[in-house]
Coordinates of C-alpha atoms in Angstrom, one line a residue:
M1 CA 0.4 0.0 0.1
S2 CA 1.5 3.3 -1.1
K3 CA 1.0 6.4 1.2
V4 CA -2.0 7.4 2.1
S5 CA -2.8 11.5 2.1
K6 CA -5.0 12.6 4.7
L7 CA -8.3 14.4 3.1
T8 CA -10.4 16.2 6.0
L9 CA -13.6 17.4 5.5
K10 CA -12.4 20.8 4.7
E11 CA -10.9 20.0 2.3
A12 CA -12.9 18.1 0.4
A13 CA -15.2 20.5 0.5
Q14 CA -13.0 22.8 -1.6
I15 CA -12.3 19.2 -5.0
E16 CA -14.6 20.3 -7.6
D17 CA -17.5 17.3 -7.4
T18 CA -17.5 15.2 -10.6
L19 CA -20.6 13.5 -9.4
T20 CA -22.3 16.8 -9.8
S21 CA -25.8 18.5 -9.1
G22 CA -28.8 18.2 -11.3
H23 CA -29.1 14.7 -11.0
R24 CA -33.4 12.4 -10.6
L25 CA -32.0 11.1 -7.8
C26 CA -34.8 11.7 -5.0
A27 CA -34.8 14.6 -1.9
G28 CA -33.2 12.0 0.7
C29 CA -31.9 9.9 -1.2
A30 CA -27.5 9.2 0.2
H31 CA -26.5 7.7 -3.1
P32 CA -25.5 11.3 -3.9
I33 CA -24.1 11.7 -0.7
I34 CA -22.1 8.4 -0.5
G35 CA -21.4 8.9 -4.2
R36 CA -19.4 12.5 -3.8
M37 CA -17.3 11.7 -0.7
I38 CA -16.5 8.0 -3.1
M39 CA -15.3 10.7 -5.8
K40 CA -13.6 13.4 -4.1
A41 CA -11.1 10.8 -2.5
A42 CA -10.7 9.7 -5.6
S43 CA -9.8 12.9 -6.7
D44 CA -5.6 12.8 -7.2
K45 CA -5.7 10.9 -9.9
P46 CA -7.4 9.6 -13.1
T47 CA -10.5 8.8 -12.7
I48 CA -13.3 6.2 -15.1
V49 CA -16.5 4.3 -14.0
T50 CA -18.7 1.6 -15.0
N51 CA -22.0 1.7 -13.4
A52 CA -24.5 -1.4 -13.0
T53 CA -28.3 -0.6 -13.8
G54 CA -29.9 0.8 -11.1
C55 CA -30.7 4.0 -9.1
L56 CA -27.2 5.9 -9.7
E57 CA -27.4 5.2 -13.3
V58 CA -30.9 5.9 -14.1
A59 CA -30.9 8.4 -12.3
T60 CA -27.7 10.6 -12.9
T61 CA -28.1 10.2 -16.7
I62 CA -30.9 10.7 -17.8
F63 CA -30.3 11.2 -21.7
P64 CA -29.1 13.4 -23.2
F65 CA -28.1 15.2 -19.4
T66 CA -25.5 13.7 -17.1
S67 CA -24.1 14.4 -13.6
W68 CA -20.5 13.0 -14.5
K69 CA -17.9 14.4 -15.4
V70 CA -15.6 12.1 -15.3
P71 CA -15.5 9.1 -18.3
W72 CA -18.5 6.4 -17.2
L73 CA -20.4 3.7 -18.8
H74 CA -23.6 2.6 -18.0
N75 CA -23.1 -2.0 -17.6
A76 CA -26.1 -4.3 -17.5
F77 CA -26.9 -5.3 -13.6
E78 CA -25.3 -8.4 -14.2
N79 CA -22.3 -7.5 -15.3
A80 CA -20.0 -4.1 -13.5
A81 CA -17.9 -6.2 -12.1
A82 CA -16.6 -7.4 -15.8
N83 CA -17.2 -3.9 -17.2
A84 CA -14.3 -2.7 -14.7
S85 CA -11.5 -5.5 -15.1
G86 CA -11.8 -4.7 -19.1
I87 CA -11.2 -1.6 -18.0
E88 CA -8.8 -2.1 -16.1
A89 CA -6.6 -4.3 -18.4
T90 CA -6.8 -2.2 -21.3
W91 CA -5.4 0.5 -19.3
R92 CA -2.7 -2.7 -18.6
A93 CA -2.1 -2.4 -22.0
H94 CA -1.8 0.8 -22.7
R95 CA 0.6 1.1 -20.2
R96 CA 2.7 -1.8 -21.9
K97 CA 2.6 -0.4 -25.5
G98 CA 3.2 3.4 -24.4
K99 CA 0.3 4.1 -26.3
G100 CA -3.0 5.0 -25.6
P101 CA -4.9 8.8 -23.4
L102 CA -4.0 7.0 -19.9
A103 CA -0.5 4.9 -20.9
G104 CA 1.8 7.3 -18.8
Y105 CA 0.5 7.5 -15.7
D106 CA 1.5 4.5 -13.1
D107 CA -1.9 4.3 -11.4
I108 CA -5.6 5.3 -11.9
N109 CA -8.9 4.8 -10.4
V110 CA -11.5 1.9 -12.3
I111 CA -14.4 2.6 -10.7
A112 CA -17.5 -0.1 -10.1
F113 CA -20.8 1.1 -8.2
A114 CA -23.4 -1.9 -8.2
G115 CA -27.0 -2.0 -6.2
D116 CA -27.7 -4.5 -3.8
G117 CA -28.9 -6.1 -7.0
G118 CA -27.1 -5.6 -9.0
T119 CA -24.4 -7.2 -6.1
Y120 CA -25.8 -9.9 -3.8
D121 CA -27.8 -11.9 -6.7
I122 CA -27.7 -10.8 -10.3
G123 CA -23.8 -9.6 -10.5
I124 CA -22.3 -11.9 -7.8
Q125 CA -21.1 -14.3 -10.1
A126 CA -19.0 -11.4 -12.2
L127 CA -17.9 -10.4 -8.6
S128 CA -16.9 -13.4 -7.9
G129 CA -14.6 -13.6 -11.0
A130 CA -12.5 -10.4 -11.0
L131 CA -11.9 -10.4 -7.4
E132 CA -10.5 -13.8 -8.2
R133 CA -8.9 -12.9 -10.8
G134 CA -7.1 -10.1 -8.8
H135 CA -7.9 -7.0 -11.2
H136 CA -7.0 -3.5 -9.2
F137 CA -10.2 -1.9 -9.3
T138 CA -12.6 -0.8 -6.5
Y139 CA -16.3 -2.3 -6.7
V140 CA -18.9 0.4 -4.5
L141 CA -21.6 -1.4 -3.1
M142 CA -24.4 0.9 -3.1
D143 CA -26.9 -0.7 -0.1
N144 CA -30.5 0.4 -0.3
E145 CA -31.4 -2.5 0.5
A146 CA -34.5 -4.1 -2.8
Y147 CA -34.2 -3.9 -5.7
M148 CA -35.5 0.2 -5.7
N149 CA -35.8 1.5 -9.6
T150 CA -37.5 -1.1 -10.6
G151 CA -40.3 -1.2 -8.4
I152 CA -39.1 -2.2 -4.9
Q153 CA -38.3 -6.3 -5.1
R154 CA -37.0 -7.3 -2.1
S155 CA -33.3 -8.8 -2.7
G156 CA -30.1 -10.5 -1.0
G157 CA -29.9 -7.7 0.6
T158 CA -32.8 -7.1 2.1
P159 CA -32.9 -7.3 6.3
L160 CA -35.3 -9.9 7.4
A161 CA -39.0 -8.8 7.6
A162 CA -38.6 -5.8 6.0
S163 CA -41.4 -5.5 4.3
T164 CA -41.4 -4.6 -0.3
T165 CA -43.2 -6.3 -3.2
T166 CA -42.3 -9.4 -3.3
S167 CA -42.5 -10.4 0.3
P168 CA -45.2 -8.1 1.2
A169 CA -46.4 -8.5 5.7
G170 CA -49.6 -9.8 6.6
S171 CA -51.7 -12.6 7.4
V172 CA -49.5 -15.5 5.0
I173 CA -45.7 -13.4 5.8
P174 CA -44.0 -10.8 8.0
G175 CA -42.0 -9.3 5.2
K176 CA -39.3 -11.1 4.0
T177 CA -37.9 -14.2 5.2
Q178 CA -34.2 -14.6 5.3
W179 CA -31.8 -12.7 6.3
K180 CA -29.8 -10.7 5.3
K181 CA -26.4 -11.9 3.7
P182 CA -23.1 -11.7 4.7
I183 CA -21.6 -10.2 1.7
M184 CA -18.6 -8.6 3.2
D185 CA -17.4 -12.5 5.0
I186 CA -18.5 -14.2 0.6
V187 CA -15.6 -11.3 -0.5
V188 CA -13.3 -10.9 1.9
A189 CA -13.1 -15.2 1.3
H190 CA -11.8 -14.0 -2.1
E191 CA -9.0 -12.8 0.1
I192 CA -9.1 -9.1 -1.3
P193 CA -6.8 -6.6 0.0
Y194 CA -8.6 -4.5 1.6
A195 CA -12.4 -4.1 1.9
A196 CA -14.9 -1.5 4.4
S197 CA -17.9 -0.7 5.6
L198 CA -19.3 3.0 4.4
N199 CA -22.4 5.6 6.6
P200 CA -23.1 8.5 5.0
A201 CA -23.9 10.3 8.9
W202 CA -19.6 9.7 9.2
P203 CA -18.0 11.4 6.3
Q204 CA -14.8 12.1 7.5
D205 CA -14.6 8.2 8.3
V206 CA -16.2 8.1 4.7
L207 CA -12.6 10.4 3.3
D208 CA -10.4 7.9 5.3
K209 CA -11.5 4.6 4.7
C210 CA -11.6 5.6 0.8
R211 CA -8.3 7.5 0.8
K212 CA -6.6 4.6 1.8
N213 CA -8.7 2.1 -0.7
F214 CA -7.4 3.2 -3.0
S215 CA -4.1 3.8 -1.8
V216 CA -4.0 0.1 -2.4
Q217 CA -3.3 -1.9 -4.9
G218 CA -5.1 -4.9 -6.6
P219 CA -8.9 -5.5 -6.5
R220 CA -11.0 -3.6 -3.3
F221 CA -14.2 -3.6 -1.9
L222 CA -16.8 -0.6 -0.4
H223 CA -19.7 -1.9 1.0
A224 CA -22.3 1.8 1.9
F225 CA -25.3 1.7 3.4
I226 CA -27.7 4.0 1.0
A227 CA -30.6 4.6 2.8
C228 CA -33.8 4.9 1.3
T229 CA -36.4 7.3 1.9
R230 CA -39.1 6.3 -0.8
G231 CA -38.8 1.9 -0.5
W232 CA -37.3 2.2 3.4
R233 CA -41.0 4.9 3.8
Y234 CA -39.2 7.5 6.4
P235 CA -39.5 11.3 5.9
T236 CA -36.6 13.2 3.6
S237 CA -35.6 15.1 6.3
D238 CA -34.6 11.8 8.7
T239 CA -31.6 10.1 5.8
I240 CA -28.7 10.7 8.0
S241 CA -31.1 10.0 12.0
V242 CA -31.7 6.9 9.9
S243 CA -28.7 6.6 9.0
R244 CA -27.0 7.2 12.2
L245 CA -29.5 4.5 14.6
A246 CA -28.3 1.5 12.0
T247 CA -24.6 1.6 13.1
Q248 CA -25.4 2.8 16.2
T249 CA -27.6 -0.6 16.9
C250 CA -25.4 -2.5 15.1
V251 CA -27.6 -4.0 12.3
F252 CA -24.4 -1.9 10.3
P253 CA -21.3 -1.8 11.9
L254 CA -18.1 0.8 10.8
Y255 CA -15.0 -2.3 10.1
E256 CA -12.7 -1.4 7.3
V257 CA -10.4 -5.2 6.6
E258 CA -6.9 -5.8 5.6
R259 CA -4.6 -8.0 4.1
I260 CA -1.3 -7.7 6.2
E261 CA 1.1 -11.0 5.8
G262 CA -1.2 -12.6 4.3
R263 CA -4.8 -12.4 6.7
P264 CA -7.0 -10.5 7.3
V265 CA -7.1 -8.4 9.1
W266 CA -10.8 -6.6 11.2
R267 CA -10.6 -3.5 13.0
L268 CA -13.6 -1.5 14.1
S269 CA -14.0 2.4 12.8
G270 CA -15.4 5.0 14.6
P271 CA -19.0 5.0 16.3
S272 CA -18.9 1.4 15.7
A273 CA -15.4 0.9 17.7
A274 CA -16.8 3.1 20.2
I275 CA -19.3 0.2 20.9
A276 CA -16.8 -2.4 20.7
R277 CA -15.6 -0.7 24.4
R278 CA -18.2 0.4 25.8
P279 CA -21.1 -2.0 24.8
E280 CA -23.9 -0.1 27.2
S281 CA -23.9 2.4 23.8
K282 CA -25.6 0.5 22.4
K283 CA -29.3 1.0 21.1
P284 CA -31.8 -1.6 21.0
V285 CA -32.7 -2.2 17.2
E286 CA -36.2 -1.7 17.8
D287 CA -35.0 2.4 18.3
Y288 CA -34.1 1.8 14.1
L289 CA -36.9 -0.9 13.2
K290 CA -39.7 2.2 15.0
T291 CA -38.2 4.8 12.3
Q292 CA -38.9 2.9 8.9
G293 CA -42.7 2.3 7.1
R294 CA -41.1 -0.8 6.0
F295 CA -40.9 -2.4 9.8
R296 CA -43.7 -0.2 10.3
H297 CA -46.4 -3.8 11.0
L298 CA -44.0 -4.9 13.5
F299 CA -45.9 -2.6 15.7
R300 CA -49.6 -2.8 14.3
P301 CA -51.6 -3.0 15.8
K302 CA -49.4 -4.4 18.2
P303 CA -45.8 -4.9 19.3
D304 CA -44.9 -8.6 17.7
E305 CA -42.2 -9.4 20.3
E306 CA -41.4 -13.1 19.6
L307 CA -40.2 -11.1 15.7
L308 CA -38.7 -8.3 17.2
K309 CA -36.8 -10.8 19.5
A310 CA -35.4 -12.3 16.7
I311 CA -34.1 -9.6 15.3
Q312 CA -32.7 -8.4 17.8
E313 CA -31.1 -12.2 19.1
G314 CA -29.6 -12.1 14.8
V315 CA -28.3 -8.4 15.0
D316 CA -26.2 -9.2 18.5
H317 CA -25.0 -12.9 16.7
R318 CA -23.5 -11.1 14.2
W319 CA -22.5 -8.6 16.2
E320 CA -20.5 -10.3 18.8
M321 CA -19.1 -12.3 15.6
L322 CA -17.2 -9.0 14.8
L323 CA -16.2 -8.5 17.5
E324 CA -14.7 -12.5 17.4
K325 CA -12.6 -11.1 14.2
C326 CA -11.9 -8.1 15.4
E327 CA -9.9 -9.7 18.2

């Protein structure tokens, strides 16, 4: 890993946006918050973006307009990682031959953005292949926990008990009946050099991890928490407070995984590290669930104590597993 240059929030604010305003993403959407910070962190090198079908893709490039000020390609749901692999391989070929617009650069940023549907489900084969081959690129999972762009259908990233159009809460099922797929464990098992989780409620943590990410050679993975006002059904002004609760309840912990001397080193960051030091500061999962309409059925007409207990125990179990890895 090359030396990591610190980027403060004040410095980031002075950097020109390469994901600009004028897009059609929903008011309160976390996509542009995370997207802009990632692009600011990548600003010290030439950057090429490839974007799977989804909210970020369709809302930032409504023909004939675009919000991107870098080379940008739209790919299908399933092949963001494959497309990034081809871009990276082409750059390396140009360097070997000494010709091409980027042949003179020792390093560039190739970034693949994809949602949970294009990562947990449709695109996991291409992602696994690209990680296994060791391509030098960054894969960003923009996780809003359902196929929001196509009608709020459940995905492998949808949490237990969330009500979606294909897992509707009612008399038959209480929302989705499966747990969220452990995507970070799957990715880290490919022995990649760096992976990290990001939450827009802690922007400096996002910038620090992204800067480190772009200094690493090889395949890298960023898992971003993307609160969705439309699909999760909360007021547009509550995106940051909802995001903050996700980490404070350990539903979405903040950490990074760095491969050092051939083994993965797991390290908690920000508020998750603080909770590990002071377990009593961990908030109950109900505090998070109550903020969103997709979980309303867990509390009306009366609380579903059994399911709420199961969700809390499941979150606690995964948190304890993470603590063991970080030790």
